[in-house]
Short mmCIF file of C-alpha atoms and ligand atoms in Angstrom, two decimals:
data_model
loop_
_atom_site.label_atom_id
_atom_site.label_comp_id
_atom_site.label_asym_id
_atom_site.label_seq_id
_atom_site.Cartn_x
_atom_site.Cartn_y
_atom_site.Cartn_z
CA MET J 1 32.24 -2.52 -15.84
CA ALA J 2 30.88 0.55 -18.51
CA ASP J 3 26.93 1.47 -17.79
CA GLN J 4 25.89 -0.37 -21.07
CA GLU J 5 26.85 -3.96 -19.76
CA LYS J 6 26.17 -3.78 -16.45
CA ARG J 7 23.18 -6.07 -15.21
CA ASP J 8 20.42 -4.97 -12.38
CA LEU J 9 18.61 -7.53 -10.40
CA VAL J 10 15.94 -4.61 -9.66
CA SER J 11 13.20 -7.08 -10.55
CA ILE J 12 13.05 -11.19 -10.73
CA GLU J 13 11.83 -10.54 -14.03
CA ASP J 14 16.21 -8.83 -14.99
CA LEU J 15 16.86 -12.74 -14.68
CA SER J 16 15.45 -15.25 -18.06
CA GLY J 17 14.42 -18.70 -16.15
CA ALA J 18 17.28 -20.25 -17.49
CA GLU J 19 20.03 -18.06 -15.61
CA ILE J 20 18.35 -18.93 -12.50
CA LEU J 21 18.29 -21.97 -12.65
CA GLU J 22 21.75 -21.66 -14.25
CA LEU J 23 22.35 -19.89 -11.09
CA PHE J 24 20.97 -21.99 -8.57
CA HIS J 25 24.08 -25.21 -10.02
CA HIS J 26 26.33 -22.48 -9.15
CA ALA J 27 25.19 -21.89 -5.62
CA ASP J 28 25.43 -26.24 -5.02
CA GLU J 29 28.61 -25.37 -6.20
CA PHE J 30 29.34 -22.88 -3.32
CA ARG J 31 27.31 -24.62 -1.28
CA ALA J 32 29.92 -27.59 -1.08
CA ASN J 33 32.46 -25.08 0.59
CA LEU J 34 31.50 -22.11 0.94
CA ARG J 35 35.24 -21.77 2.18
CA ALA J 36 37.13 -22.33 -0.52
CA TRP J 37 35.90 -19.19 -3.32
CA SER J 38 37.71 -16.89 -1.11
CA ASP J 39 39.54 -15.10 -4.45
CA LEU J 40 37.01 -15.64 -6.99
CA CYS J 41 35.61 -11.31 -5.67
CA ARG J 42 38.71 -10.62 -4.02
CA GLY J 43 39.34 -6.31 -4.27
CA ALA J 44 35.42 -6.35 -5.28
CA ILE J 45 33.68 -3.89 -2.52
CA MET J 46 30.04 -4.30 -1.97
CA ALA J 47 27.92 -1.20 -0.53
CA THR J 48 24.68 -2.09 1.39
CA LEU J 49 22.61 0.99 1.29
CA PHE J 50 19.44 -0.29 3.73
CA PHE J 51 16.97 2.66 4.34
CA GLU J 52 14.90 0.17 6.50
CA PRO J 53 15.17 -2.43 8.79
CA SER J 54 17.04 -5.83 7.89
CA THR J 55 18.80 -8.66 9.76
CA ARG J 56 18.91 -11.73 7.49
CA THR J 57 18.80 -9.91 4.09
CA ARG J 58 21.70 -6.97 5.06
CA LEU J 59 23.94 -10.15 6.94
CA SER J 60 23.37 -13.14 4.21
CA PHE J 61 24.77 -10.62 1.69
CA GLU J 62 28.50 -9.37 4.08
CA SER J 63 28.55 -12.82 4.65
CA SER J 64 28.55 -14.23 0.52
CA MET J 65 30.16 -11.06 -0.29
CA LEU J 66 33.42 -11.83 2.35
CA ARG J 67 32.91 -15.69 1.46
CA LEU J 68 33.66 -14.57 -1.93
CA GLY J 69 37.34 -12.45 -0.83
CA GLY J 70 35.14 -8.95 -1.54
CA GLY J 71 35.04 -6.50 1.35
CA VAL J 72 32.05 -5.18 2.68
CA ILE J 73 30.79 -1.35 3.92
CA SER J 74 27.58 -0.86 5.43
CA ALA J 75 25.10 2.02 5.85
CA ALA J 76 22.60 -0.04 8.27
CA ASP J 77 20.53 2.50 9.95
CA GLU J 78 19.06 5.17 7.78
CA LYS J 79 19.66 7.54 10.65
CA ASN J 80 23.03 7.54 10.85
CA THR J 81 22.75 8.79 6.52
CA SER J 82 22.84 11.73 4.51
CA ARG J 83 18.68 10.82 3.77
CA SER J 84 18.38 11.86 7.23
CA LYS J 85 19.41 15.54 6.42
CA GLY J 86 17.65 14.66 3.16
CA GLU J 87 19.85 13.52 1.08
CA SER J 88 18.45 11.26 -2.02
CA LEU J 89 18.99 7.94 -3.08
CA ALA J 90 20.00 9.15 -6.20
CA ASP J 91 22.73 11.11 -4.94
CA THR J 92 23.33 8.31 -2.52
CA VAL J 93 24.13 5.57 -5.26
CA ARG J 94 26.27 8.42 -7.01
CA VAL J 95 28.29 8.88 -4.53
CA VAL J 96 28.42 5.15 -3.37
CA GLY J 97 28.68 3.48 -6.62
CA GLY J 98 31.42 5.93 -7.99
CA GLY J 99 34.69 4.53 -7.04
CA TYR J 100 33.48 3.60 -3.29
CA ALA J 101 31.45 0.27 -4.51
CA ASP J 102 31.33 -1.94 -7.20
CA ILE J 103 27.88 -3.24 -6.69
CA LEU J 104 25.52 -1.98 -4.34
CA VAL J 105 22.68 -3.48 -1.96
CA VAL J 106 19.81 -1.58 -1.68
CA ARG J 107 17.04 -1.46 1.04
CA HIS J 108 14.13 1.07 0.65
CA PRO J 109 10.76 1.69 2.17
CA GLU J 110 9.11 3.43 -0.69
CA ASP J 111 8.10 1.40 -3.67
CA GLY J 112 9.85 1.88 -7.05
CA ALA J 113 13.14 2.76 -5.16
CA ALA J 114 15.36 -0.14 -6.15
CA ARG J 115 14.60 0.80 -10.19
CA VAL J 116 15.84 4.86 -9.26
CA ALA J 117 18.67 3.39 -7.77
CA ALA J 118 19.82 1.34 -10.12
CA GLN J 119 18.99 3.81 -12.90
CA TYR J 120 21.65 6.70 -11.00
CA ALA J 121 24.21 3.77 -9.92
CA ARG J 122 27.36 3.02 -12.37
CA VAL J 123 27.57 -0.26 -10.55
CA PRO J 124 25.10 -3.01 -10.56
CA VAL J 125 22.15 -2.93 -7.80
CA VAL J 126 20.72 -5.59 -6.27
CA ASN J 127 16.97 -4.73 -5.10
CA GLY J 128 17.14 -6.01 -1.23
CA GLY J 129 13.11 -4.84 -1.42
CA ASP J 130 11.36 -1.85 -2.46
CA GLY J 131 8.34 -1.12 -0.41
CA ALA J 132 6.02 -3.21 -0.93
CA HIS J 133 6.92 -3.53 -4.45
CA GLU J 134 9.41 -6.44 -5.14
CA HIS J 135 12.29 -8.61 -3.30
CA PRO J 136 13.78 -11.16 -6.17
CA ASN J 137 16.76 -11.62 -4.23
CA LYS J 138 14.50 -13.53 -1.78
CA THR J 139 12.88 -15.11 -4.17
CA LEU J 140 16.01 -16.53 -5.39
CA CYS J 141 16.67 -17.62 -2.36
CA ASP J 142 13.19 -19.06 -1.81
CA LEU J 143 12.97 -20.82 -5.15
CA TYR J 144 16.11 -22.40 -4.83
CA THR J 145 14.91 -23.99 -2.10
CA LEU J 146 12.20 -25.36 -3.30
CA TRP J 147 14.02 -26.61 -5.95
CA LYS J 148 16.52 -28.29 -3.97
CA GLU J 149 13.44 -29.99 -1.58
CA LYS J 150 11.33 -31.08 -4.74
CA GLY J 151 13.49 -31.04 -7.80
CA ARG J 152 11.73 -29.49 -9.62
CA LEU J 153 9.18 -26.12 -9.54
CA GLU J 154 7.01 -26.91 -12.57
CA GLY J 155 3.86 -28.22 -11.87
CA LEU J 156 4.17 -27.29 -7.90
CA GLU J 157 1.07 -26.84 -5.99
CA VAL J 158 1.94 -23.62 -3.56
CA VAL J 159 -0.20 -22.00 -1.83
CA LEU J 160 0.79 -18.24 -0.51
CA CYS J 161 -1.03 -17.24 2.17
CA GLY J 162 -1.16 -13.99 4.52
CA ASP J 163 -0.71 -10.07 3.97
CA LEU J 164 -0.33 -11.15 -0.23
CA ARG J 165 -1.43 -7.22 -0.46
CA TYR J 166 2.44 -5.59 0.90
CA SER J 167 4.43 -8.74 1.03
CA ARG J 168 7.09 -8.23 -1.59
CA THR J 169 8.25 -11.27 -1.11
CA ILE J 170 5.33 -12.63 -2.36
CA HIS J 171 5.21 -10.52 -5.53
CA SER J 172 8.46 -11.42 -6.80
CA PHE J 173 8.23 -14.86 -6.08
CA CYS J 174 4.00 -15.32 -7.46
CA TYR J 175 5.97 -13.85 -11.03
CA ALA J 176 9.03 -16.31 -10.66
CA LEU J 177 6.31 -19.66 -10.12
CA ALA J 178 3.88 -18.61 -12.70
CA ARG J 179 7.24 -18.25 -15.26
CA PHE J 180 8.48 -21.56 -14.07
CA GLY J 181 5.37 -22.74 -14.01
CA ALA J 182 3.87 -23.73 -10.58
CA ASN J 183 0.35 -23.63 -9.65
CA ILE J 184 -0.36 -20.73 -7.33
CA VAL J 185 -3.46 -21.16 -4.09
CA THR J 186 -3.55 -17.51 -2.79
CA MET J 187 -5.09 -17.84 0.66
CA PRO J 188 -5.31 -14.16 1.70
CA TYR J 189 -6.19 -12.59 5.13
CA PRO J 190 -9.21 -10.59 3.57
CA GLY J 191 -8.72 -7.19 2.62
CA PHE J 192 -4.55 -8.52 2.06
CA GLU J 193 -5.94 -9.38 -1.62
CA LEU J 194 -2.98 -9.90 -4.17
CA PRO J 195 -2.50 -6.73 -5.67
CA ASP J 196 -4.56 -5.59 -9.42
CA TYR J 197 -1.17 -4.63 -10.63
CA VAL J 198 0.52 -8.24 -9.85
CA LEU J 199 -2.98 -10.19 -11.14
CA HIS J 200 -2.60 -8.14 -14.26
CA ARG J 201 0.99 -8.83 -14.68
CA LEU J 202 0.68 -12.81 -14.15
CA ARG J 203 -2.24 -12.71 -16.63
CA ARG J 204 -0.03 -10.76 -18.97
CA ASP J 205 3.16 -12.17 -19.13
CA TYR J 206 2.42 -15.78 -18.15
CA GLY J 207 -1.41 -16.72 -19.11
CA VAL J 208 -2.46 -17.14 -15.55
CA GLN J 209 -5.81 -17.37 -15.01
CA ALA J 210 -8.09 -17.86 -11.51
CA ALA J 211 -10.11 -19.87 -10.50
CA ALA J 212 -12.20 -20.40 -7.39
CA ALA J 213 -9.89 -22.80 -5.09
CA SER J 214 -11.40 -24.93 -2.59
CA VAL J 215 -8.74 -26.08 0.36
CA ALA J 216 -11.35 -27.70 2.37
CA ASP J 217 -8.84 -29.89 4.26
CA LEU J 218 -6.52 -27.28 5.53
CA PRO J 219 -7.31 -26.76 8.80
CA GLY J 220 -5.65 -23.97 11.37
CA ILE J 221 -5.04 -21.91 8.11
CA ALA J 222 -8.03 -21.94 6.18
CA GLY J 223 -11.52 -21.19 7.82
CA SER J 224 -13.95 -22.56 6.16
CA SER J 225 -15.44 -19.24 5.15
CA ASN J 226 -11.80 -18.24 3.89
CA ALA J 227 -11.63 -18.11 -0.32
CA ALA J 228 -9.24 -18.99 -2.23
CA ALA J 229 -8.25 -18.75 -5.79
CA TYR J 230 -5.63 -20.72 -7.67
CA LEU J 231 -3.71 -19.02 -10.25
CA THR J 232 -3.27 -21.24 -13.26
CA SER J 233 -0.92 -20.64 -15.99
CA SER J 234 -2.31 -21.28 -19.70
CA LYS J 235 0.45 -23.26 -20.66
CA PRO J 236 -0.65 -26.28 -22.57
CA HIS J 237 0.85 -28.93 -19.78
CA GLN J 238 -0.91 -27.10 -16.69
CA LEU J 239 -4.37 -26.61 -18.45
CA ALA J 240 -3.90 -30.88 -19.48
CA LEU J 241 -4.74 -31.05 -16.46
CA PHE J 242 -8.06 -29.84 -15.51
CA THR J 243 -10.91 -29.44 -17.68
CA ASN J 244 -12.83 -27.48 -15.40
CA LEU J 245 -11.11 -24.00 -14.12
CA THR J 246 -14.14 -22.57 -12.41
CA ASN J 247 -13.45 -24.63 -9.44
CA ILE J 248 -10.68 -26.61 -8.13
CA GLU J 249 -9.80 -28.64 -5.45
CA VAL J 250 -7.03 -29.02 -3.83
CA ASN J 251 -6.16 -32.23 -2.50
CA ARG J 252 -1.99 -31.43 -2.91
CA ILE J 253 0.12 -28.97 -1.31
CA ASP J 254 3.97 -29.14 -2.15
CA ALA J 255 4.30 -25.34 -0.23
CA ILE J 256 2.74 -23.21 2.26
CA TYR J 257 4.30 -19.84 1.86
CA MET J 258 3.40 -17.80 5.10
CA THR J 259 4.03 -14.85 6.02
CA ARG J 260 3.44 -11.90 8.12
CA ALA J 261 1.32 -8.92 8.43
CA GLN J 262 3.20 -5.78 7.03
CA ARG J 263 2.71 -3.57 9.74
CA GLU J 264 4.46 -1.23 8.99
CA ARG J 265 2.77 -0.40 5.66
CA HIS J 266 -0.36 -1.12 7.20
CA THR J 267 -2.77 2.13 7.69
CA GLY J 268 -5.07 0.72 10.29
CA GLU J 269 -6.02 -2.08 8.96
CA SER J 270 -7.07 -4.94 11.50
CA THR J 271 -4.98 -7.84 11.68
CA ALA J 272 -7.28 -9.82 14.40
CA ASN J 273 -7.60 -13.40 13.29
CA TYR J 274 -3.94 -13.20 11.43
CA PRO J 275 -4.04 -16.91 9.86
CA ARG J 276 -1.81 -19.21 11.84
CA LEU J 277 -0.15 -22.29 10.72
CA SER J 278 -0.50 -24.95 13.60
CA ARG J 279 0.45 -28.62 13.57
CA THR J 280 -2.80 -29.23 13.12
CA THR J 281 -2.83 -27.44 9.61
CA LEU J 282 -0.01 -30.08 9.23
CA ASP J 283 -2.00 -32.94 9.71
CA ALA J 284 -3.79 -32.47 6.77
CA ALA J 285 -4.03 -34.96 4.35
CA ALA J 286 -3.54 -32.32 1.58
CA ALA J 287 -0.09 -31.25 3.42
CA ARG J 288 1.70 -34.28 4.03
CA ASP J 289 4.51 -33.78 1.29
CA ALA J 290 4.27 -29.61 2.11
CA ARG J 291 7.26 -27.68 2.78
CA VAL J 292 6.22 -25.03 5.32
CA MET J 293 8.37 -21.76 3.67
CA HIS J 294 8.35 -18.07 5.38
CA PRO J 295 10.69 -15.17 4.79
CA LEU J 296 11.29 -14.40 8.48
CA PRO J 297 10.99 -12.24 10.44
CA ARG J 298 8.35 -15.18 12.12
CA VAL J 299 6.03 -12.57 14.44
CA ASP J 300 3.38 -15.37 15.04
CA GLU J 301 2.59 -16.94 11.83
CA ILE J 302 3.63 -20.07 12.64
CA ASP J 303 3.55 -21.86 15.75
CA TYR J 304 7.00 -22.80 17.58
CA ASP J 305 5.66 -26.11 17.69
CA VAL J 306 5.87 -26.28 13.60
CA ASP J 307 9.64 -25.43 13.62
CA ASP J 308 11.39 -29.11 14.52
CA ASP J 309 8.76 -30.93 11.63
CA PRO J 310 10.35 -32.12 8.81
CA ARG J 311 8.62 -30.26 6.42
CA SER J 312 9.72 -26.99 8.04
CA VAL J 313 12.16 -25.48 5.80
CA TYR J 314 12.29 -21.60 6.20
CA PHE J 315 15.04 -21.24 8.98
CA ARG J 316 17.27 -23.46 5.92
CA GLN J 317 15.42 -21.17 3.54
CA ALA J 318 17.59 -18.43 5.45
CA GLU J 319 20.42 -20.55 5.28
CA LEU J 320 20.70 -21.13 1.50
CA GLY J 321 20.40 -17.60 1.17
CA VAL J 322 24.10 -17.07 1.44
CA PRO J 323 25.24 -19.56 -1.45
CA MET J 324 22.53 -18.44 -3.93
CA ARG J 325 23.82 -15.01 -2.92
CA MET J 326 27.47 -16.26 -3.26
CA ALA J 327 26.23 -16.83 -6.83
CA LEU J 328 24.35 -13.72 -8.00
CA MET J 329 26.96 -11.14 -6.54
CA ALA J 330 30.03 -13.51 -8.73
CA PHE J 331 27.76 -12.88 -11.89
CA LEU J 332 26.59 -9.62 -11.37
CA LEU J 333 30.65 -8.57 -10.67
CA GLY J 334 31.70 -10.41 -13.65
CA LYS J 335 33.03 -13.26 -11.96
CA ILE J 336 31.35 -16.39 -13.03
CA GLN J 337 29.48 -15.94 -17.35
CA LEU J 338 26.31 -17.70 -17.69
CA ARG J 339 25.85 -19.68 -20.97
CA ALA J 340 21.88 -19.09 -20.96
CA ALA J 341 20.22 -16.11 -22.35
CA ARG J 342 19.09 -12.43 -20.68
CA PRO J 343 15.22 -11.89 -20.16
CA ALA J 344 14.17 -10.94 -23.69
CA PHE J 345 12.39 -8.03 -23.15
CA ALA J 346 8.88 -7.62 -24.49
CA SER J 347 9.02 -4.79 -26.92
CA VAL J 348 5.14 -4.21 -25.65
CA THR J 349 5.92 -0.96 -23.92
CA ARG J 350 6.97 2.43 -24.61
CA GLY J 351 8.03 5.24 -22.49
CA ILE J 352 5.30 7.97 -22.09
CA GLU J 353 6.63 11.40 -19.99
CA ALA J 354 3.37 12.53 -18.51
CA GLY J 355 4.39 15.76 -18.14
CA ALA J 356 0.88 17.30 -18.81
CA GLY J 357 0.10 16.41 -15.31
CA LEU J 358 -0.37 12.50 -15.32
CA ARG J 359 0.31 11.41 -11.65
CA CYS J 360 1.35 8.27 -10.60
CA ARG J 361 -2.15 7.19 -8.36
CA ASN J 362 0.42 5.19 -5.57
CA GLU J 363 0.83 7.48 -2.45
CA ARG J 364 4.02 4.89 -1.86
CA CYS J 365 5.70 5.55 -4.83
CA ILE J 366 9.15 6.74 -4.81
CA THR J 367 8.10 9.37 -7.59
CA ASN J 368 5.20 11.09 -4.79
CA ASN J 369 7.28 11.31 -2.51
CA GLU J 370 11.67 11.77 -2.30
CA GLY J 371 11.69 11.50 -5.91
CA VAL J 372 8.75 14.31 -6.27
CA ARG J 373 12.13 16.46 -6.33
CA TYR J 374 14.43 14.71 -9.18
CA LEU J 375 11.46 12.20 -10.84
CA ALA J 376 9.53 12.89 -13.78
CA PRO J 377 6.66 10.31 -13.98
CA ASP J 378 7.53 8.01 -16.39
CA PHE J 379 4.64 5.30 -17.65
CA ARG J 380 4.29 2.28 -19.78
CA LEU J 381 2.15 2.74 -22.15
CA ARG J 382 -0.03 -1.11 -23.33
CA GLU J 383 -2.37 0.29 -26.09
CA ALA J 384 -3.73 -3.49 -26.08
CA GLU J 385 -5.75 -3.12 -23.64
CA VAL J 386 -8.98 -1.15 -23.07
CA PRO J 387 -8.78 1.24 -22.68
CA PRO J 388 -5.13 1.72 -23.18
CA VAL J 389 -3.44 1.27 -19.27
CA LEU J 390 -0.19 3.65 -18.58
CA SER J 391 1.64 1.94 -15.70
CA CYS J 392 4.28 4.25 -13.48
CA ALA J 393 7.70 3.13 -15.07
CA TYR J 394 8.92 2.80 -11.02
CA CYS J 395 6.18 1.33 -9.41
CA GLU J 396 4.04 -0.69 -11.64
CA ARG J 397 0.70 0.78 -10.82
CA GLU J 398 -2.04 1.18 -13.34
CA ILE J 399 -4.18 4.36 -14.06
CA GLU J 400 -6.95 3.85 -16.90
CA ALA J 401 -6.14 6.53 -20.79
CA ARG J 402 -9.74 6.89 -21.17
CA PHE J 403 -8.58 10.49 -22.76
CA VAL J 404 -6.11 11.66 -25.22
CA GLY J 405 -4.87 14.77 -26.25
CA HIS J 406 -3.18 16.26 -29.02
CA GLY J 407 0.08 17.99 -28.05
CA GLN J 408 0.37 20.84 -30.69
CA SER J 409 -3.41 21.35 -30.85
CA ARG J 410 -4.30 21.25 -27.41
CA VAL J 411 -7.39 19.29 -27.78
CA PHE J 412 -8.23 16.46 -26.47
CA HIS J 413 -10.98 13.56 -27.44
CA ARG J 414 -11.91 10.13 -25.86
CA TYR J 415 -9.05 7.12 -26.25
CA ASN J 416 -11.52 5.12 -28.57
CA ALA J 417 -12.68 8.06 -30.64
CA PRO J 418 -11.56 7.77 -34.45
CA GLU J 419 -9.56 11.58 -34.29
CA ALA J 420 -7.37 10.07 -30.96
CA ARG J 421 -6.55 6.96 -33.43
CA ARG J 422 -5.52 9.45 -35.62
CA ILE J 423 -2.93 11.14 -33.75
CA LYS J 424 0.58 10.36 -33.92
CA PRO J 425 1.74 8.43 -31.20
CA GLU J 426 4.75 11.15 -30.94
CA ASN J 427 2.10 13.65 -29.92
CA ARG J 428 -0.38 12.27 -28.12
CA VAL J 429 -0.57 12.93 -24.96
CA TYR J 430 -2.59 10.76 -21.71
CA PHE J 431 -5.21 11.83 -19.35
CA GLU J 432 -7.25 9.86 -17.07
CA SER J 433 -10.07 12.18 -16.58
CA GLU J 434 -11.31 15.11 -18.40
CA ALA J 435 -10.61 17.58 -15.65
CA GLN J 436 -7.19 16.71 -15.29
CA ALA J 437 -6.90 17.23 -19.56
CA GLN J 438 -8.62 20.92 -18.93
CA ALA J 439 -6.08 21.52 -15.78
CA ALA J 440 -3.43 21.16 -18.86
CA GLY J 441 -5.22 23.34 -20.16
CA PHE J 442 -6.55 21.07 -23.20
CA GLN J 443 -9.72 21.90 -24.66
CA PRO J 444 -12.50 19.21 -25.23
CA ASN J 445 -13.28 18.35 -29.09
CA ALA J 446 -16.46 20.62 -30.35
CA GLY J 447 -17.68 17.76 -32.15
C1 NCD F 501 10.79 -9.84 4.41
C2 NCD F 501 10.95 -8.60 3.86
O1 NCD F 501 11.53 -7.77 4.27
O2 NCD F 501 10.24 -8.15 2.83
N1 NCD F 501 12.29 -10.38 5.40
C3 NCD F 501 13.60 -10.43 4.42
O3 NCD F 501 14.24 -10.67 3.42
N2 NCD F 501 13.76 -12.21 5.23
C4 NCD F 501 9.53 -10.79 4.79
C5 NCD F 501 9.05 -9.74 5.99
O4 NCD F 501 9.77 -8.79 6.21
O5 NCD F 501 8.34 -9.78 6.71
#
């Protein structure tokens, strides 16, 4: 596969909505007889490079590939890889994608790692979870389950509960829900709300508006003091449903997606009184038709006696992961073609090389960890926002570009000064603060 043609799944946005729906139909076909496809990818090799623990994701990818007739090589424990000797992800994927394997599935603890892998590998890369950032292949499985359960995605009322801050499954899932026109109720464990960059992306790309919500009728997971937020896209078909977006009373829930506290990414935060879903929760009138979802592994966020309720679909999510991943693999390997158009990426972004001292503020970003050795900071600029916003091209974390310097005269201005606007785009150098501009050798505007 030539480099320019390769497709990666780094973010759920790398597939268009129509492509996702088409993949669901392929997954249905695979599922009808899982054992009937052992010629489709014969000869292809998938490598799973997992630098973080995994049971389901790795094994279901491996099972999918074996069912398609392909082969699997696996680095499943970082202690046994050269990462423990200091090898970079970039070098590992260049090696493994350079003749060892035809497709890579990568899981890594650092935010933005999947983009790095996709950038350096010659073969398609699937993000198997990169830090707290995204987990788009899991989202395909979750969406596929929900779509099968409910027959549609548009207009569904989906409650996201628990650690919304560090759950990468939640981040990819909420972008997809918004794209398909579902409404989202966030019910975070206090202090673990959706990060700002996720909310901004929802608002920017899908016109999602937030309102206060009350899910009064949901005992067990939402104590009465728990503030819920309602996120709805401003698409006309949904706006029509609500005349008043300031306080939404949620009376019907289609799915409750529970997540475990992502303790491996916490820095000592307390999770005492973390929400827990019980049979009582499911007794609520609003939950009558709800599906209970969880990416697994469960720790103790869902009582075991909820498992045999027909509305509990978390084991089904895991099971449907196999045909869904078969469809994804077959597509990325070029063994099935989709009729749907690929995503049209909005061209609002421009790469900004931040040579003059800008640094991503996310301490977990790969650019601040192993990438320090070889990655140049890279930002996307959104000039339409006030002040302009730069987001890290790897982990998406945002910083405000409050000062703009001239690359040649080395003079800097406030972003909204008339002189700043006169600097040609190719000469602009952005800074977060005056101190940063001065540290980079720029002088303040004398005027
Ligand atoms: C999730 C993950 O790794 O982010 N697990 C999975 O892929 N099934 C969720 C989690 O670990 O909580």
